Amino acid sequence: MSSSAWIAYSMCDINYTYKLYCVHRDVRQGKNIYFDMWKPFEAGSSPIDWCERNYSISSSIAEFMNTLSNVVFLLLPPVLMHLFRDYGRFVNPGIHVIWFLLMIVGLSSAYFHATLSLIGQLLDELAILWVYMAGFCMFLPRRYFPNILHNDRKLLAICATLPTLIATGLSFIHPAINAFALMSLGIPAFGFMIIELKRTKSMRVYRLGLRCGAVWLLAVACWLNDRLFCDTWLNLNFPYLHALWHLFIFIASYTAAVLFAYFSVKEEKPQQSPVLKYWPKNDFELGIPYVTIRSYVKLDINTNI
């Protein structure tokens, strides 16, 4: 083989080798991109890790007690749907959306704590965000509506959807701070409840509001202690305050929904004569509270609260 032919052959071989390298590199990077797409679903991909020791009780569930404590979000809402059947039929069927979304919160939270995956964290937090938005649109007293809304609750819902969608998008940017942002939403809700409690003439409603506020403060205390003083609770061999947070915040959340459901009817549809009752015994005020009505008058759907 002549020298020129040998050089040409060598150059072709080098070029072919380089192309093979490039193809191999692209395939490898493609695989990395593919796996990166699924990384948020991987166990432990979330930047959030609560105080409970991971996989200490079950080898397949990261935070066993934090996962198990979400069962209340699944058991109680169906009961509340049944107890609020008259409210949903004659006042506002949207109340059942609140109970359904609470179940979604429970499922999402259980998935997150079982896997500590990023997608589980986001599902959990976004479910909380949207149940808050639903409650805000359904129960905000009309006297607080801006004039631009013309006292239209449906328009309020449309306007509230935009910032909620923006917040949904922002939650993907810095997931580690989402929990603190969501915690801050409880402050205005707590403030509105205090204002409404001062207006009520029913001592039964007032007492329920006091219990709701106390449980909410207890829930926040559990959340902060688990988040900020984990080492202390690990030394005490009780790293389960976040599980207690789940129990207390569910009680506070559904109780607040019951109270605001009562306030809404009392102010906007007093002819329906709302009554706060307890199940299974009405004279036992530590039972499950719910709102029923005395006047079973089916109103036009456009007048729903």
Coordinates of C-alpha atoms in Angstrom, one line a residue:
M1 CA 0.0 0.0 0.0
S2 CA 1.4 3.4 -1.0
S3 CA 2.1 6.0 1.7
S4 CA -0.7 8.3 0.5
A5 CA -3.2 5.4 0.5
W6 CA -2.1 4.4 4.0
I7 CA -2.5 8.0 5.3
A8 CA -6.0 8.2 3.7
Y9 CA -6.9 4.8 5.3
S10 CA -5.7 5.9 8.6
M11 CA -7.6 9.2 8.5
C12 CA -10.8 7.3 7.6
D13 CA -10.2 4.9 10.5
I14 CA -9.6 7.8 12.9
N15 CA -12.8 9.6 11.6
Y16 CA -14.8 6.4 12.0
T17 CA -13.5 5.9 15.5
Y18 CA -14.4 9.5 16.4
K19 CA -17.9 9.0 15.0
L20 CA -18.3 5.9 17.1
Y21 CA -17.2 7.8 20.1
C22 CA -19.7 10.6 19.4
V23 CA -22.5 8.2 18.9
H24 CA -21.6 6.4 22.2
R25 CA -21.4 9.7 24.0
D26 CA -24.8 10.9 22.7
V27 CA -26.4 7.6 23.6
R28 CA -24.8 7.8 27.0
Q29 CA -26.0 11.4 27.5
G30 CA -29.4 10.4 26.2
K31 CA -29.6 7.7 28.8
N32 CA -28.6 10.2 31.4
I33 CA -31.4 12.5 30.2
Y34 CA -33.8 9.6 30.3
F35 CA -32.9 8.7 33.8
D36 CA -33.0 12.3 35.0
M37 CA -36.6 12.5 33.9
W38 CA -37.4 9.7 36.3
K39 CA -35.2 10.9 39.1
P40 CA -38.0 12.9 40.9
F41 CA -39.8 9.5 41.3
E42 CA -36.8 7.9 43.0
A43 CA -37.0 7.2 46.7
G44 CA -35.1 9.8 48.7
S45 CA -35.0 12.4 45.8
S46 CA -36.8 15.0 47.9
P47 CA -34.7 17.6 49.7
I48 CA -37.0 17.3 52.6
D49 CA -36.4 14.6 55.3
W50 CA -38.4 14.7 58.5
C51 CA -37.2 13.6 61.9
E52 CA -38.4 10.1 61.9
R53 CA -35.7 7.6 61.2
N54 CA -35.9 6.2 57.7
Y55 CA -36.8 2.6 57.2
S56 CA -36.5 1.9 60.9
I57 CA -39.9 0.1 61.2
S58 CA -40.5 -1.1 57.7
S59 CA -37.9 -1.9 55.0
S60 CA -40.2 -0.7 52.3
I61 CA -41.6 2.5 53.9
A62 CA -39.2 5.4 54.6
E63 CA -41.2 7.1 57.4
F64 CA -43.6 4.5 58.7
M65 CA -45.4 6.6 61.4
N66 CA -45.6 9.7 59.2
T67 CA -47.2 7.5 56.5
L68 CA -49.6 5.7 58.7
S69 CA -50.8 8.9 60.4
N70 CA -52.4 10.0 57.1
V71 CA -55.1 7.3 57.5
V72 CA -57.4 10.0 59.1
F73 CA -57.4 11.9 55.8
L74 CA -59.0 8.8 54.2
L75 CA -61.4 7.6 56.9
L76 CA -63.1 10.8 58.0
P77 CA -64.0 12.7 54.7
P78 CA -66.5 9.9 53.6
V79 CA -68.2 10.3 57.0
L80 CA -68.3 14.1 56.5
M81 CA -69.7 13.7 53.0
H82 CA -72.5 11.7 54.6
L83 CA -73.1 14.1 57.4
F84 CA -73.1 17.1 55.0
R85 CA -75.5 15.5 52.5
D86 CA -78.3 18.0 53.3
Y87 CA -75.8 20.9 53.2
G88 CA -74.6 19.7 49.8
R89 CA -78.1 19.3 48.4
F90 CA -79.8 22.4 49.7
V91 CA -77.0 24.9 50.3
N92 CA -73.7 24.3 48.4
P93 CA -72.6 21.0 46.7
G94 CA -69.1 22.4 46.6
I95 CA -68.6 21.4 50.2
H96 CA -67.9 17.9 49.1
V97 CA -65.0 19.2 47.0
I98 CA -63.3 20.1 50.3
W99 CA -63.7 16.6 51.7
F100 CA -62.5 15.0 48.5
L101 CA -59.4 17.2 48.3
L102 CA -58.6 16.4 51.9
M103 CA -58.5 12.7 50.8
I104 CA -56.1 13.7 48.0
V105 CA -53.9 15.4 50.6
G106 CA -53.9 12.2 52.6
L107 CA -53.0 10.0 49.7
S108 CA -50.3 12.4 48.5
S109 CA -48.8 12.8 51.9
A110 CA -48.7 9.0 52.5
Y111 CA -47.0 8.5 49.1
F112 CA -44.4 11.2 50.0
H113 CA -43.6 9.9 53.4
A114 CA -43.4 6.3 52.2
T115 CA -40.9 7.2 49.5
L116 CA -39.4 10.6 50.3
S117 CA -39.5 11.2 46.5
L118 CA -39.6 14.7 45.1
I119 CA -42.7 14.0 43.1
G120 CA -44.4 12.8 46.3
Q121 CA -43.4 16.0 48.1
L122 CA -44.8 18.2 45.3
L123 CA -48.1 16.2 45.1
D124 CA -48.5 16.6 48.8
E125 CA -47.8 20.3 48.9
L126 CA -49.8 21.1 45.8
A127 CA -52.8 19.2 47.1
I128 CA -52.6 21.4 50.3
L129 CA -52.4 24.5 48.2
W130 CA -55.4 23.7 46.1
V131 CA -57.6 22.7 49.0
Y132 CA -56.7 26.0 50.6
M133 CA -57.7 27.8 47.4
A134 CA -61.0 25.9 47.2
G135 CA -61.8 26.8 50.8
F136 CA -60.8 30.5 50.2
C137 CA -63.1 30.8 47.2
M138 CA -66.0 29.0 48.8
F139 CA -66.0 30.6 52.3
L140 CA -64.5 34.1 52.0
P141 CA -67.2 36.5 53.3
R142 CA -68.6 38.7 50.5
R143 CA -68.0 41.8 52.6
Y144 CA -64.3 41.4 51.9
F145 CA -64.8 41.1 48.1
P146 CA -63.0 43.9 46.1
N147 CA -65.5 46.1 44.2
I148 CA -64.1 44.8 40.9
L149 CA -65.6 41.4 41.6
H150 CA -69.1 42.8 41.8
N151 CA -70.0 40.5 44.7
D152 CA -69.6 37.5 42.3
R153 CA -68.1 34.4 43.9
K154 CA -67.5 32.7 40.6
L155 CA -65.4 35.6 39.5
L156 CA -63.5 35.4 42.7
A157 CA -62.7 31.7 42.0
I158 CA -61.5 32.7 38.5
C159 CA -59.3 35.4 39.8
A160 CA -57.9 33.2 42.6
T161 CA -57.0 30.5 40.1
L162 CA -54.3 32.5 38.4
P163 CA -52.1 33.2 41.4
T164 CA -52.6 29.6 42.5
L165 CA -51.4 28.4 39.1
I166 CA -48.4 30.7 39.4
A167 CA -47.7 29.3 42.9
T168 CA -48.0 25.8 41.5
G169 CA -45.2 26.6 39.0
L170 CA -43.0 28.3 41.5
S171 CA -43.2 25.2 43.8
F172 CA -41.0 23.4 41.3
I173 CA -38.1 25.9 41.6
H174 CA -37.2 25.7 45.3
P175 CA -39.0 22.7 46.7
A176 CA -37.2 23.0 50.0
I177 CA -39.0 26.2 51.0
N178 CA -42.5 25.1 49.9
A179 CA -43.5 23.7 53.3
F180 CA -42.7 27.1 55.0
A181 CA -44.6 29.0 52.4
L182 CA -47.7 26.7 52.9
M183 CA -47.5 27.1 56.7
S184 CA -47.8 30.9 56.3
L185 CA -51.2 30.4 54.6
G186 CA -52.7 29.3 58.0
I187 CA -52.2 32.7 59.5
P188 CA -54.8 34.6 57.4
A189 CA -57.2 31.7 57.7
F190 CA -56.8 31.8 61.5
G191 CA -57.3 35.5 61.4
F192 CA -60.6 35.2 59.5
M193 CA -61.8 32.6 61.9
I194 CA -61.2 34.8 64.9
I195 CA -63.1 37.6 63.2
E196 CA -66.1 35.4 62.5
L197 CA -66.1 33.9 66.0
K198 CA -66.4 37.4 67.4
R199 CA -69.5 37.9 65.3
T200 CA -71.3 34.7 66.2
K201 CA -74.0 34.5 68.9
S202 CA -73.9 30.8 69.2
M203 CA -71.8 29.6 72.2
R204 CA -71.6 26.1 70.7
V205 CA -70.0 27.5 67.6
Y206 CA -67.7 29.7 69.7
R207 CA -66.5 26.8 71.8
L208 CA -65.8 24.7 68.6
G209 CA -63.8 27.7 67.3
L210 CA -61.7 27.8 70.4
R211 CA -61.0 24.1 70.2
C212 CA -60.1 24.5 66.5
G213 CA -57.7 27.3 67.2
A214 CA -56.1 25.4 70.1
V215 CA -55.6 22.3 68.0
W216 CA -54.1 24.4 65.1
L217 CA -51.6 25.9 67.5
L218 CA -50.7 22.5 68.8
A219 CA -50.3 21.2 65.3
V220 CA -47.9 24.1 64.4
A221 CA -45.9 23.4 67.6
C222 CA -45.5 19.8 66.6
W223 CA -44.4 20.8 63.0
L224 CA -41.9 23.4 64.2
N225 CA -40.4 21.1 66.9
D226 CA -40.0 18.2 64.4
R227 CA -38.4 20.5 61.9
L228 CA -36.1 22.7 64.1
F229 CA -35.4 20.5 67.2
C230 CA -35.0 17.0 65.6
D231 CA -31.9 16.1 67.6
T232 CA -33.6 16.8 70.9
W233 CA -36.5 14.5 70.0
L234 CA -34.2 11.9 68.7
N235 CA -32.4 11.9 72.0
L236 CA -35.8 11.5 73.7
N237 CA -36.5 8.6 71.3
F238 CA -39.7 10.2 70.1
P239 CA -39.1 11.4 66.5
Y240 CA -42.8 11.2 65.7
L241 CA -44.0 14.8 66.1
H242 CA -44.7 15.1 62.4
A243 CA -47.0 12.2 62.6
L244 CA -48.9 14.0 65.4
W245 CA -48.9 17.1 63.1
H246 CA -50.9 15.1 60.6
L247 CA -53.5 14.1 63.1
F248 CA -53.8 17.6 64.6
I249 CA -53.8 19.5 61.4
F250 CA -56.5 17.3 59.9
I251 CA -58.7 17.9 63.0
A252 CA -58.0 21.6 62.8
S253 CA -58.6 21.7 59.0
Y254 CA -61.9 19.9 58.8
T255 CA -63.1 21.7 61.9
A256 CA -62.3 25.1 60.3
A257 CA -64.2 24.0 57.1
V258 CA -67.2 23.1 59.3
L259 CA -67.1 26.5 61.0
F260 CA -66.7 28.4 57.8
A261 CA -69.5 26.4 56.2
Y262 CA -71.7 27.5 59.2
F263 CA -70.6 31.1 58.9
S264 CA -71.3 31.2 55.2
V265 CA -74.9 30.0 55.5
K266 CA -75.6 32.1 58.5
E267 CA -74.5 35.3 56.7
E268 CA -75.6 34.7 53.1
K269 CA -78.5 32.3 53.5
P270 CA -80.0 32.8 57.0
Q271 CA -83.3 31.5 55.8
Q272 CA -81.8 28.0 55.7
S273 CA -81.4 28.1 59.5
P274 CA -78.0 26.4 59.9
V275 CA -77.4 24.3 63.0
L276 CA -74.1 23.0 64.3
K277 CA -74.4 19.4 65.5
Y278 CA -72.2 16.5 66.6
W279 CA -72.0 12.9 65.6
P280 CA -72.5 10.3 67.0
K281 CA -74.2 12.1 69.9
N282 CA -75.3 15.7 69.6
D283 CA -74.7 16.5 73.2
F284 CA -71.1 15.2 73.1
E285 CA -69.1 18.2 71.8
L286 CA -65.9 16.2 71.3
G287 CA -67.6 14.2 68.5
I288 CA -67.5 15.0 64.8
P289 CA -69.0 18.4 64.1
Y290 CA -71.1 19.0 61.1
V291 CA -73.7 21.6 59.8
T292 CA -77.2 20.7 59.0
I293 CA -80.2 23.0 58.1
R294 CA -83.7 23.4 59.3
S295 CA -85.2 24.9 56.2
Y296 CA -85.0 22.4 53.3
V297 CA -85.5 24.9 50.4
K298 CA -83.7 24.0 47.2
L299 CA -82.3 27.3 45.8
D300 CA -81.2 28.1 42.3
I301 CA -77.7 26.8 41.6
N302 CA -76.6 30.3 40.6
T303 CA -77.2 31.5 44.1
N304 CA -74.9 29.0 45.7
I305 CA -72.5 30.4 48.3

